[in-house]
Short mmCIF file of C-alpha atoms in Angstrom, two decimals:
data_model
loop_
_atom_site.label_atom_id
_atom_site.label_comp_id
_atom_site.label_asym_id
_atom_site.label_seq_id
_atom_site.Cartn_x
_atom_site.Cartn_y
_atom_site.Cartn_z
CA UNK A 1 140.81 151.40 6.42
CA UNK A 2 138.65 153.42 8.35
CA UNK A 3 139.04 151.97 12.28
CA UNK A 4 135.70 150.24 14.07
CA UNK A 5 133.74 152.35 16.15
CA UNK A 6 134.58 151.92 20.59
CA UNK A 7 131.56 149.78 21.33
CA UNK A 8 129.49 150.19 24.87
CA UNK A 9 126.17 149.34 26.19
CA UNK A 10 125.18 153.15 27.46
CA UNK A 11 127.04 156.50 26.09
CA UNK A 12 126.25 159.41 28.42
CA UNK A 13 126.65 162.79 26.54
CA UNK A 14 127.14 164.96 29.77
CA UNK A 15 128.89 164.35 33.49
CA UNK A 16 126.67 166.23 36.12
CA UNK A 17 124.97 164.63 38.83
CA UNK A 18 121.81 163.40 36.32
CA UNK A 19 124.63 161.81 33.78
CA UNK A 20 126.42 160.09 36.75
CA UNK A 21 123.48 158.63 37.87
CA UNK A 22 121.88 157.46 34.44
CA UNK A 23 125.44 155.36 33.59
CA UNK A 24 125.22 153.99 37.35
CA UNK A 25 121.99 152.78 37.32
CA UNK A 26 122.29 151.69 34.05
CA UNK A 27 124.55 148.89 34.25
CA UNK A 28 124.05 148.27 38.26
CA UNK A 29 124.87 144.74 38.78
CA UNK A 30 125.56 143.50 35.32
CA UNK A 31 128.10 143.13 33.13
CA UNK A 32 127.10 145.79 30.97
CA UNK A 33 129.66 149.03 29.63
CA UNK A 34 128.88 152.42 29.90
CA UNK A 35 130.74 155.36 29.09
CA UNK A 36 130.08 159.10 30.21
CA UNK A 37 131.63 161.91 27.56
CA UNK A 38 132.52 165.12 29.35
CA UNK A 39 133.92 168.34 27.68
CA UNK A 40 134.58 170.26 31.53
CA UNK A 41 134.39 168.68 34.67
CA UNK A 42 132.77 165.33 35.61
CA UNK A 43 130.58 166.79 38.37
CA UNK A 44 129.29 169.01 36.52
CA UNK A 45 127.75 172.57 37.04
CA UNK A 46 125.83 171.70 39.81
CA UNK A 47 129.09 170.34 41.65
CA UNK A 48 131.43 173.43 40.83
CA UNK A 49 129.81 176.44 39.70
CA UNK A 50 125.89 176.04 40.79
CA UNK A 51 124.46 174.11 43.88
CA UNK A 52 127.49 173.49 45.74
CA UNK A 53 129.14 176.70 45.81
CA UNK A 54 126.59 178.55 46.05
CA UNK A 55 125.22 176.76 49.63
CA UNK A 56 128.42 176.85 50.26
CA UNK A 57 128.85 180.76 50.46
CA UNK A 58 125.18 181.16 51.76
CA UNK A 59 125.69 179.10 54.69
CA UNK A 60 128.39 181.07 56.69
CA UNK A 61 125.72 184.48 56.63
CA UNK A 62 122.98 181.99 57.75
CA UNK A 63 124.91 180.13 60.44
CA UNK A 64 125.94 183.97 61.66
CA UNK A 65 122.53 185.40 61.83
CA UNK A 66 121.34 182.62 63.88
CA UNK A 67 123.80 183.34 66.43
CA UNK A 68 123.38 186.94 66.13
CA UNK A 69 119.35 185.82 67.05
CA UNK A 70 120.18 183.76 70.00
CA UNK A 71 121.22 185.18 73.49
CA UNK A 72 124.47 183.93 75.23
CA UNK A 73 126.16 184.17 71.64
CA UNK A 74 128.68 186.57 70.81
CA UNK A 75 128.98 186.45 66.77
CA UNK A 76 130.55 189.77 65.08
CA UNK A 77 130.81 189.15 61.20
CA UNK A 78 132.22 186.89 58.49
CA UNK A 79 135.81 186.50 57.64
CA UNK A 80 135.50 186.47 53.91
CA UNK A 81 139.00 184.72 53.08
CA UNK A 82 137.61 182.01 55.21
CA UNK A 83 134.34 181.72 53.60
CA UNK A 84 135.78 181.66 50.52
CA UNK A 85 138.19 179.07 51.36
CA UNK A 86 135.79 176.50 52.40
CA UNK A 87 134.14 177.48 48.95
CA UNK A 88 137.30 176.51 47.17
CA UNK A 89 137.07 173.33 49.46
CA UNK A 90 133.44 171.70 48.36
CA UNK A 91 134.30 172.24 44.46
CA UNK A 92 138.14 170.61 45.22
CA UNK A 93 139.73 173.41 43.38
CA UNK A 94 137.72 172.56 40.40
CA UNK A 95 139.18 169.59 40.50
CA UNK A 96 137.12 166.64 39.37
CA UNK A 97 139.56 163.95 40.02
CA UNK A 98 137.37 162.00 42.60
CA UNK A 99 134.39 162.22 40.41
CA UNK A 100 136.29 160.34 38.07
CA UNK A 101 137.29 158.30 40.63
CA UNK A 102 133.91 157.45 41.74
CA UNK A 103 133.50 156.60 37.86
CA UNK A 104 136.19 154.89 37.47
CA UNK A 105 134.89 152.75 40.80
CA UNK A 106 131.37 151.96 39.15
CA UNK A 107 133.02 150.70 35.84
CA UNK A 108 132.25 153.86 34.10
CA UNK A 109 134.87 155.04 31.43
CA UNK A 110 135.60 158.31 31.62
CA UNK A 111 135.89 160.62 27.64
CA UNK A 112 137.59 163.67 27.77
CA UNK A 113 135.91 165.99 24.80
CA UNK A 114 132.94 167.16 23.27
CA UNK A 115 130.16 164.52 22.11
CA UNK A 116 127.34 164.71 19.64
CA UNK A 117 125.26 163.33 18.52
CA UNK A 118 126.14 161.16 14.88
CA UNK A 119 123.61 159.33 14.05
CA UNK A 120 121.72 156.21 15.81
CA UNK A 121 122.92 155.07 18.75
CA UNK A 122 126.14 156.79 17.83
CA UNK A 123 128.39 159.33 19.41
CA UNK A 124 131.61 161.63 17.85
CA UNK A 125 133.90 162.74 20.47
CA UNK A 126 136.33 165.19 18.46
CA UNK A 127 136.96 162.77 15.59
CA UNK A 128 135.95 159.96 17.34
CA UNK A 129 133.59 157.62 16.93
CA UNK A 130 131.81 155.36 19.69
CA UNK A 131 128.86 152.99 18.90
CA UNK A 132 126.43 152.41 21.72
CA UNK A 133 124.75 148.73 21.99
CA UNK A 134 121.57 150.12 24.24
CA UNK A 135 121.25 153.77 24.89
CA UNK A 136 122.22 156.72 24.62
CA UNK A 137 121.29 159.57 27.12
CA UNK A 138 121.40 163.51 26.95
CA UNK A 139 122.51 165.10 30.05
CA UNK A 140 124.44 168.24 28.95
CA UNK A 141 122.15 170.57 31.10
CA UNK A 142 121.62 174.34 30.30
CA UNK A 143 123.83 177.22 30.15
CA UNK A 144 122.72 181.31 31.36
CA UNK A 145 121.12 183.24 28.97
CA UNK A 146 122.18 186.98 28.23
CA UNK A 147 119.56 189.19 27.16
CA UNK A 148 119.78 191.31 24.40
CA UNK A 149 120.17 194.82 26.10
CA UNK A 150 122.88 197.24 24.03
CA UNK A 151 126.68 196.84 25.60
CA UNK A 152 125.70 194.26 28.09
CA UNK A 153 127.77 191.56 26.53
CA UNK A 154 130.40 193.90 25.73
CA UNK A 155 130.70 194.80 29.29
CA UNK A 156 131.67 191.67 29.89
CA UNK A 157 128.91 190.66 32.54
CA UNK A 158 129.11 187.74 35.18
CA UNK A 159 127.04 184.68 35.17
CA UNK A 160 125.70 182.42 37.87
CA UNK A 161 129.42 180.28 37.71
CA UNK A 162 131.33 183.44 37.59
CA UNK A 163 129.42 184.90 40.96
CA UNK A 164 130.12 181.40 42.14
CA UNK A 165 133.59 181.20 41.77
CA UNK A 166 134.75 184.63 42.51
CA UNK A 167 137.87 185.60 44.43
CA UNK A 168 137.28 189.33 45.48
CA UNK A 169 133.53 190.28 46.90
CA UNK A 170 132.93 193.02 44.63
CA UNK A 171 132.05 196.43 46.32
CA UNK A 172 129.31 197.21 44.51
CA UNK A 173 126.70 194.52 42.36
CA UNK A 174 124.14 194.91 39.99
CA UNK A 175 122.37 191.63 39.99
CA UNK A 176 119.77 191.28 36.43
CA UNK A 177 117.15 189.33 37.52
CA UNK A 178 114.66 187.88 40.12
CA UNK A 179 114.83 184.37 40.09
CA UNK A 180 116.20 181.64 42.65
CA UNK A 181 119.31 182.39 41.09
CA UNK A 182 119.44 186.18 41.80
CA UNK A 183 117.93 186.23 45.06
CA UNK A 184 120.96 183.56 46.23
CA UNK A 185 123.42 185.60 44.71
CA UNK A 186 122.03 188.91 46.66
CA UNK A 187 121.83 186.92 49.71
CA UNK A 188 125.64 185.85 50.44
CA UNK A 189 126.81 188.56 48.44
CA UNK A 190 125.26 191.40 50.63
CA UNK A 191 126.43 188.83 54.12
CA UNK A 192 129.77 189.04 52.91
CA UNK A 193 129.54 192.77 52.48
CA UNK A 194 129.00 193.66 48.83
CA UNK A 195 126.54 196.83 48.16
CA UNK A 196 123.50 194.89 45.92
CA UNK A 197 121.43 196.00 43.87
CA UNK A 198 118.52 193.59 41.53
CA UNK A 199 116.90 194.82 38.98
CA UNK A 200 113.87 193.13 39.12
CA UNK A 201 111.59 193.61 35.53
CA UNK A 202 108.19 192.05 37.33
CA UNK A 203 106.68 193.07 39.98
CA UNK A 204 108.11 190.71 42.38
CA UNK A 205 110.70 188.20 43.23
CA UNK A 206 110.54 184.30 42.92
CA UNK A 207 107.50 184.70 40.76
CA UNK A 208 106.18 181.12 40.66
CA UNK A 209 106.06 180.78 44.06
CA UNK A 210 103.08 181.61 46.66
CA UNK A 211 103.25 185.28 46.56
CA UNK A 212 103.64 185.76 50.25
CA UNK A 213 107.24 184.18 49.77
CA UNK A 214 108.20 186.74 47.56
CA UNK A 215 107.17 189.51 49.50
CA UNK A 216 108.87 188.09 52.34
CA UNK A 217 111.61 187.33 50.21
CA UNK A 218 112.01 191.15 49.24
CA UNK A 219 111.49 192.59 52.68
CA UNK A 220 114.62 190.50 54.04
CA UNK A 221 116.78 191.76 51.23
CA UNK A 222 115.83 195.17 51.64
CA UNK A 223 116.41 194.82 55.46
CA UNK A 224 119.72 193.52 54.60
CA UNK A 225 120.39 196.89 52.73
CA UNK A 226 119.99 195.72 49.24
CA UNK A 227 118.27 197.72 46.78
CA UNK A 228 115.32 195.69 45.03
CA UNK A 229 114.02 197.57 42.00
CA UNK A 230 111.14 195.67 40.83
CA UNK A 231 109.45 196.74 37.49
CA UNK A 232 112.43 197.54 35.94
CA UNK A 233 114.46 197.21 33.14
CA UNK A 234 118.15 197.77 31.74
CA UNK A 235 118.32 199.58 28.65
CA UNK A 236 121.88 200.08 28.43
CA UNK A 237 125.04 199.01 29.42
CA UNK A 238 128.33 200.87 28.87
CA UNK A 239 131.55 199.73 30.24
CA UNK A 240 134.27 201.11 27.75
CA UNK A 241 137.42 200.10 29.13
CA UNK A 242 136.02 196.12 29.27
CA UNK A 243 138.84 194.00 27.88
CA UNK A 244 138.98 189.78 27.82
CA UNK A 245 142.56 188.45 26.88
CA UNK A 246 141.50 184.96 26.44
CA UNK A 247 143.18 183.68 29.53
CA UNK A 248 140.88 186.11 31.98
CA UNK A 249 139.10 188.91 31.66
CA UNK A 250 140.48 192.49 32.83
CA UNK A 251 137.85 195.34 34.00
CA UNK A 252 139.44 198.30 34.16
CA UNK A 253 136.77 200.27 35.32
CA UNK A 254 133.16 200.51 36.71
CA UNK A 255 129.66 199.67 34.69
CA UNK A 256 127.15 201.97 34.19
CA UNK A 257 123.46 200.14 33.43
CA UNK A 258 120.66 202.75 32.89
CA UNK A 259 117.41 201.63 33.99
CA UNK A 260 113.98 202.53 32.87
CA UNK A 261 110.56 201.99 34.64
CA UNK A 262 107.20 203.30 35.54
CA UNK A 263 108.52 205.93 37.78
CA UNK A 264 111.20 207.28 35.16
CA UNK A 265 114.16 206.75 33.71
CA UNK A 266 117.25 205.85 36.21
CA UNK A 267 121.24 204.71 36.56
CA UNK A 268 123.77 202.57 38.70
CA UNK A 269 127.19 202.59 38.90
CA UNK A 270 128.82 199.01 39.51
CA UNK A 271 131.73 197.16 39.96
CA UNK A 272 130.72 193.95 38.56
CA UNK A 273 126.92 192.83 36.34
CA UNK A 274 125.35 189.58 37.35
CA UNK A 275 123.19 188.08 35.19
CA UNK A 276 120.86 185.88 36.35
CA UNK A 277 117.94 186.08 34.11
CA UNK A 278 116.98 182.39 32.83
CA UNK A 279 118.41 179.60 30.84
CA UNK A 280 118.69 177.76 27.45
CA UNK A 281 119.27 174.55 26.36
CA UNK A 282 122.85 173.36 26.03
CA UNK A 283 122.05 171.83 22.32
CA UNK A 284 124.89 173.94 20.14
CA UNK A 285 126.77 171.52 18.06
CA UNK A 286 125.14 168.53 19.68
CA UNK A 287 124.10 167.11 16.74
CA UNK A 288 120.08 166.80 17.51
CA UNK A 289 119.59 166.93 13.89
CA UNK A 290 121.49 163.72 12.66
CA UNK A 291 118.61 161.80 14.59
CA UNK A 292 115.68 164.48 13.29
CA UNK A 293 115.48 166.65 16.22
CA UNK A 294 115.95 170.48 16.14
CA UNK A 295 118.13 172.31 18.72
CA UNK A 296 116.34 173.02 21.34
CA UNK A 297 114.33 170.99 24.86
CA UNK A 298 114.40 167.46 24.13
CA UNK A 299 110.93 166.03 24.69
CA UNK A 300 110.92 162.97 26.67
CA UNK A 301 108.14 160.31 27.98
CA UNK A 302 107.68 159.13 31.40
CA UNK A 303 110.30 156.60 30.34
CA UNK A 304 112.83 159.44 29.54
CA UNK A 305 112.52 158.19 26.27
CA UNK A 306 113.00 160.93 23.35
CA UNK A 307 109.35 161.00 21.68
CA UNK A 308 110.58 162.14 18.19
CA UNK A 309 112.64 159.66 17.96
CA UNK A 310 112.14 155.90 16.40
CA UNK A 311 112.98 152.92 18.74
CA UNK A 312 113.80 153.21 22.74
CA UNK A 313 117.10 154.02 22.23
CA UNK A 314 117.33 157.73 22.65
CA UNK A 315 116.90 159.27 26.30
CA UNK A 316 117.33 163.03 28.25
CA UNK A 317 117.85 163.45 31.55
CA UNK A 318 118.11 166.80 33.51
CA UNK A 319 117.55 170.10 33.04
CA UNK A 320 117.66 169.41 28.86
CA UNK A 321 114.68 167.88 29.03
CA UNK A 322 113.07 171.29 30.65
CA UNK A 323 110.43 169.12 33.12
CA UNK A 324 112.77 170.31 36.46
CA UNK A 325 115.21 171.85 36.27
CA UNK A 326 116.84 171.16 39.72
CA UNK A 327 119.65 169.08 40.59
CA UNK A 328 117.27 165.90 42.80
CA UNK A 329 114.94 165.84 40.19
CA UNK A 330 117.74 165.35 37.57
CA UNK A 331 119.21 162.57 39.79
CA UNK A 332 115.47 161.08 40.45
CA UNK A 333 115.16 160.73 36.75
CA UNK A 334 118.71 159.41 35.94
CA UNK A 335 117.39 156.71 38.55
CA UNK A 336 114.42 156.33 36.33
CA UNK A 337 116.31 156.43 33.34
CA UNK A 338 118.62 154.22 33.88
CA UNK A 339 116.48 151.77 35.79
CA UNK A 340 114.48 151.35 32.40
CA UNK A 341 117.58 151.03 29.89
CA UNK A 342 118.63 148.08 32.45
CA UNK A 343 115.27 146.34 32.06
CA UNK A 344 115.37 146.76 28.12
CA UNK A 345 118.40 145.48 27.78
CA UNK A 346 117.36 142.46 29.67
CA UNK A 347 113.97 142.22 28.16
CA UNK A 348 112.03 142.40 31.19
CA UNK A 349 108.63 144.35 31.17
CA UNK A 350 108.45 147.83 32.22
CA UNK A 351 105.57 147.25 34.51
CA UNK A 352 106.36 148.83 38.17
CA UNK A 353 106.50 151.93 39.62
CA UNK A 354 110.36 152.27 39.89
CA UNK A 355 109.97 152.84 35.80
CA UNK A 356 108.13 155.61 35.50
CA UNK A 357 108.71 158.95 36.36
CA UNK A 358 105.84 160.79 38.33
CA UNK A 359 107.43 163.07 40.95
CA UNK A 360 108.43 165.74 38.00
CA UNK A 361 104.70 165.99 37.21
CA UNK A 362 102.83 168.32 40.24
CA UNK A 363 104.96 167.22 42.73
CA UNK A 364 108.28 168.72 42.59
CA UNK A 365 110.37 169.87 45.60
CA UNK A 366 112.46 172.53 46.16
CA UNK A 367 114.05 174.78 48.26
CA UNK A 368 115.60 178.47 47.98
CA UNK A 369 118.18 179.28 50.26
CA UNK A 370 117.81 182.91 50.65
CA UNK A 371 116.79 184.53 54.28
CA UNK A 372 114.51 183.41 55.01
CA UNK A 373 114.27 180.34 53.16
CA UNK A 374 111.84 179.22 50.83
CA UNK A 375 110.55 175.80 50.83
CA UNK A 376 108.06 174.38 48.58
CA UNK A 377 106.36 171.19 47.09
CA UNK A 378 103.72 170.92 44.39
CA UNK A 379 100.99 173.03 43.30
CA UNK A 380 100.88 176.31 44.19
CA UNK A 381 97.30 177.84 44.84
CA UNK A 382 97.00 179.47 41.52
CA UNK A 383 98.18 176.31 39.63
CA UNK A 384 96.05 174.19 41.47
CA UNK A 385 93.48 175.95 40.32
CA UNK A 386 94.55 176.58 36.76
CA UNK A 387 94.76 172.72 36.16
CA UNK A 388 91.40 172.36 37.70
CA UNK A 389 91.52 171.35 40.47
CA UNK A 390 88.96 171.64 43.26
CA UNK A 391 91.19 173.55 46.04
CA UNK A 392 91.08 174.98 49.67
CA UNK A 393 93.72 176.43 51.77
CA UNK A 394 94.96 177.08 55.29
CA UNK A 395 98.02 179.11 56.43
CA UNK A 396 99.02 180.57 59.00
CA UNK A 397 102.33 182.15 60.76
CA UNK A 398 104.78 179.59 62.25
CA UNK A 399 104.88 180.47 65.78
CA UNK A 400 105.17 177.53 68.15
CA UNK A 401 107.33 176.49 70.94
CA UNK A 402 110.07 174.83 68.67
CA UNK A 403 110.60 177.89 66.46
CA UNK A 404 110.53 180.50 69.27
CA UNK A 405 113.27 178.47 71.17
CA UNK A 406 115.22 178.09 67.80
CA UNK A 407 116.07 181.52 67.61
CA UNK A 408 114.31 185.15 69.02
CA UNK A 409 113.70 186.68 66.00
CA UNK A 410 112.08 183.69 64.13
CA UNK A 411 109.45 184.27 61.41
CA UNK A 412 107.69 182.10 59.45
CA UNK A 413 104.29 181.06 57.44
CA UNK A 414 103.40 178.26 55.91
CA UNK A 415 100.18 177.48 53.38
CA UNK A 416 99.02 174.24 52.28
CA UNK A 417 97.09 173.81 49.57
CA UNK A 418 94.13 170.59 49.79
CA UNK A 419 92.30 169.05 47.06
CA UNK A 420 88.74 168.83 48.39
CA UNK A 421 87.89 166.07 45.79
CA UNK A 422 90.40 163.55 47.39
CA UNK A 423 90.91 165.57 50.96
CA UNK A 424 94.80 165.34 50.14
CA UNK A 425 97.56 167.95 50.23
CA UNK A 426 98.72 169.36 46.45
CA UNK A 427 100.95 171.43 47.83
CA UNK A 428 102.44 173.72 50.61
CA UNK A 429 104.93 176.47 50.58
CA UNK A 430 107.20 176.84 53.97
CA UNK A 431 108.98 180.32 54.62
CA UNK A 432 111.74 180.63 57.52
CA UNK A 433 114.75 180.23 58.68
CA UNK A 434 115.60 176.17 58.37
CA UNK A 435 112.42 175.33 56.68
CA UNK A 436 114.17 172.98 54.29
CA UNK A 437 114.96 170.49 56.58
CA UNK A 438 110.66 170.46 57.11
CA UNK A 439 109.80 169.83 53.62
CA UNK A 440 110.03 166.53 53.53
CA UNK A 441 107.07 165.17 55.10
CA UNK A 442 105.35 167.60 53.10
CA UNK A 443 106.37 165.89 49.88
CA UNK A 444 105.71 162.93 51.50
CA UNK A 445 102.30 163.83 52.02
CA UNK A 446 101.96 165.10 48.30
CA UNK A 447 103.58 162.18 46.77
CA UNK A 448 102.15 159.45 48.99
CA UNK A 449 98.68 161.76 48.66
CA UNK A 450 98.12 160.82 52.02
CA UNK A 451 94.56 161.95 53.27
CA UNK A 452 94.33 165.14 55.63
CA UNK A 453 92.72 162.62 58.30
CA UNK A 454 95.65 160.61 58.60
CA UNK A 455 97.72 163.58 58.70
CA UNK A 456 95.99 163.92 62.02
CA UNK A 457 98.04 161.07 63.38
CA UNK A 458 101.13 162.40 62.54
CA UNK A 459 102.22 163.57 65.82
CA UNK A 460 105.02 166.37 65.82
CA UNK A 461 107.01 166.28 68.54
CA UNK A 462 107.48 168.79 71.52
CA UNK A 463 109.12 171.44 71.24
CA UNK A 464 110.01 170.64 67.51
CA UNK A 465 109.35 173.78 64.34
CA UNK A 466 107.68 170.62 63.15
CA UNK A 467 105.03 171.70 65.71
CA UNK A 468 102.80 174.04 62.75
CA UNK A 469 102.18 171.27 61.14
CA UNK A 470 99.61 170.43 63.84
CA UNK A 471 98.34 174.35 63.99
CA UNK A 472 97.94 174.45 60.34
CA UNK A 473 95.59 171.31 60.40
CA UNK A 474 93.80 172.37 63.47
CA UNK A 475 92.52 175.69 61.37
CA UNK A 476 90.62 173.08 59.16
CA UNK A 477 88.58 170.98 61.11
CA UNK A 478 85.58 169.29 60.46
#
């Protein structure tokens, strides 16, 4: 007789930091189960092959051009066995044992294999079937896309988790693409010494962002000594000798990507591709069709409730569900998420704020660690005004007491962006070193929509970088 089905409340398809956090909150101070399936490492990409090591290998180059900007300090270079050391470090040898501690710790079993989707409300882990009383929530996240350019697969190319994770800096890199991704990647790879070159096919980096941050962007890398070819594409890819054993792969030689463009027709010689251009949906062999879906973005509510699917049983969290694809807003909808499969389960009403997810709509953080960073929240001038809205703007450079004491060669701007109908802030886009650690009270002002004249009141301190804030509003008075 065939065996009954594992029974729990929640079954999480997916252990990153948006699964973890969905199963949490989920069954927070009940006595509810919850189980998250996990085919890699509970952690997921963000924790071993995205966010983490890559902050963790951009930091070092940061940390020693601050010095390097600062008199009194003697800083000479990078010791790249070090670097990559602490790398190993933060992603614990890609070792996820306490991740599954911490699940473990939060009464959240732990399922080694691949899940999909079976049906309603249930899950097949490699034979396996689990029945879930409640919910059950997406999370398995994207994976890097390859484009379709002759040889470039057979040339075995790296990917965001292979730049991530290397052992050797390459001496040469061709980096495919112009993204956050690819601008990272050709930040600590040209600190740590590597000869980069992107191959950029618009006409400028970081292309949803305020353009002045990708201009700013570019001129850093260049200054750095990498090579940014913007308006161009590969064509071709030949590396012959290319060979993957199944345990590793083996390169016996360098790659060759011809380029073509407005100005002619072009070549580079490599020691190792990067491709960093875009993502797709990890939905292969999920099983989206046994509920009626198609493979693909799962289309959620403000609930993170599937909307083609019948009863609230169904959710996505994450980068699946393509509304942010960044690690916080993952985790700030796994809050949401899970927050709302508690209070269905307990058949209270879904009336306050804490279950509904707003942030992912026009107010969406996020920061690029390149040099100079880029930090950014909301709408962007041109999207402002593309969804309608009535806009001005101010910017200006950041020059103030705080950020010329910071460091000597400090350079900044910042731009807000103000709807005039409401006198709030939609948006504002910070570039410079350390402007991460200001974007916060911008995104409070965006997300609280807190009016420019009580903005006034806000008093930076002296000699803070948090000082511009004041300039910028002074350029808009009444």
């Amino acid at each position: 007789m065939p065996s009954t089905p594992a029974e729990y409340d929640v079954i999480v398809i997916g252990g990153g930091p948006a699964g973890e956090n969905a199963a949490a909150y989920a069954i927070a101070g009940s006595d509810r189960t919850a189980a998250i399936v996990e085919r890699e490492l509970v952690g997921g990409e963000c924790s071993y092959w995205a966010c983490i090591p890559s902050k963790a290998l951009l930091r070092p180059g940061h940390q020693l051009a601050a010095a390097q900007a600062m008199d009194g300090i003697t800083a000479s270079g990078l010791d790249v066995e070090a670097v990559l050391r602490r790398r190993d470090s933060f992603v614990s040898g890609l070792d996820d044992t306490s991740q599954v501690d911490w699940a473990r710790d939060h009464r959240i079993e732990v399922i080694r294999g691949t899940g999909r989707l079976a049906g309603v409300r249930q899950v097949e882990v490699d034979g396996q079937v689990l029945r879930a009383r409640h919910a059950v929530v997406l999370a398995t996240g994207t994976r890097a896309s390859i484009p379709d350019v002759p040889g470039l697969r057979d040339a075995l190319p790296w990917i965001s988790r292979d730049a991530t994770n290397l052992h050797e800096v390459p001496g040469r890199v061709v980096i495919i693409g112009g993204g956050v991704v690819a601008c990272e990647a050709a930040t600590w790879l040209a600190a740590l010494g590597a000869q980069v070159s992107m191959v950029v096919r618009g006409s400028t980096v970081l292309a949803s962002a305020e353009p002045f941050a990708g201009e700013r962007v570019i001129a850093a890398l260049r200054e750095r000594g990498v090579r940014v070819l913007l308006g161009t594409e590969p064509t071709s890819v030949q590396r012959p000798d290319a060979k993957d054993t199944g345990e590793g792969r083996i390169h016996g030689g360098p790659v060759t990507v011809q380029l073509h463009s407005e100005a002619g027709d072009t070549e580079l010689e490599a020691d190792e591709i990067i491709v960093a251009a875009g993502r797709t949906p990890a939905t292969e062999g999920l099983g989206l069709d046994s509920v009626g879906l198609k493979d693909g973005y799962v289309q959620v509510d403000d609930q993170l409730t599937a909307t083609a699917v019948d009863g609230d049983w169904l959710y996505c969290v994450g980068d699946l569900n393509h509304r942010a694809a960044l690690t916080h807003m993952g985790k700030y909808q796994a809050r949401v998420c899970g927050d709302v499969i508690a209070a269905r389960a307990e058949g209270r009403p879904l009336d306050g704020a804490r279950f509904t997810a707003s942030a992912d709509h026009e107010q969406v953080p996020q920061v690029v660690y390149t040099a100079p960073e880029v930090a950014s929240v909301g709408l962007t001038e041109a999207a402002a005004r593309k969804a309608g809205y009535a806009v001005e703007t101010v910017e200006l450079d950041i020059s103030v007491a705080g950020s010329a004491l910071a460091r000597n060669d400090f350079a900044g701007h910042a731009k807000l962006v103000i709807d005039t109908g409401t006198e709030t802030l939609l948006g504002a886009t910070f570039v410079g070193p350390e402007v991460g650690e200001q974007l916060h009270a911008a995104t409070i002002a965006v997300v609280g929509r807190v009016p420019l004249a009580t903005l006034w009141h806000a008093v930076p301190a002296f000699p803070a970088v948090s000082e511009f804030w004041l300039r910028l509003l002074e350029t808009r008075r009444p």
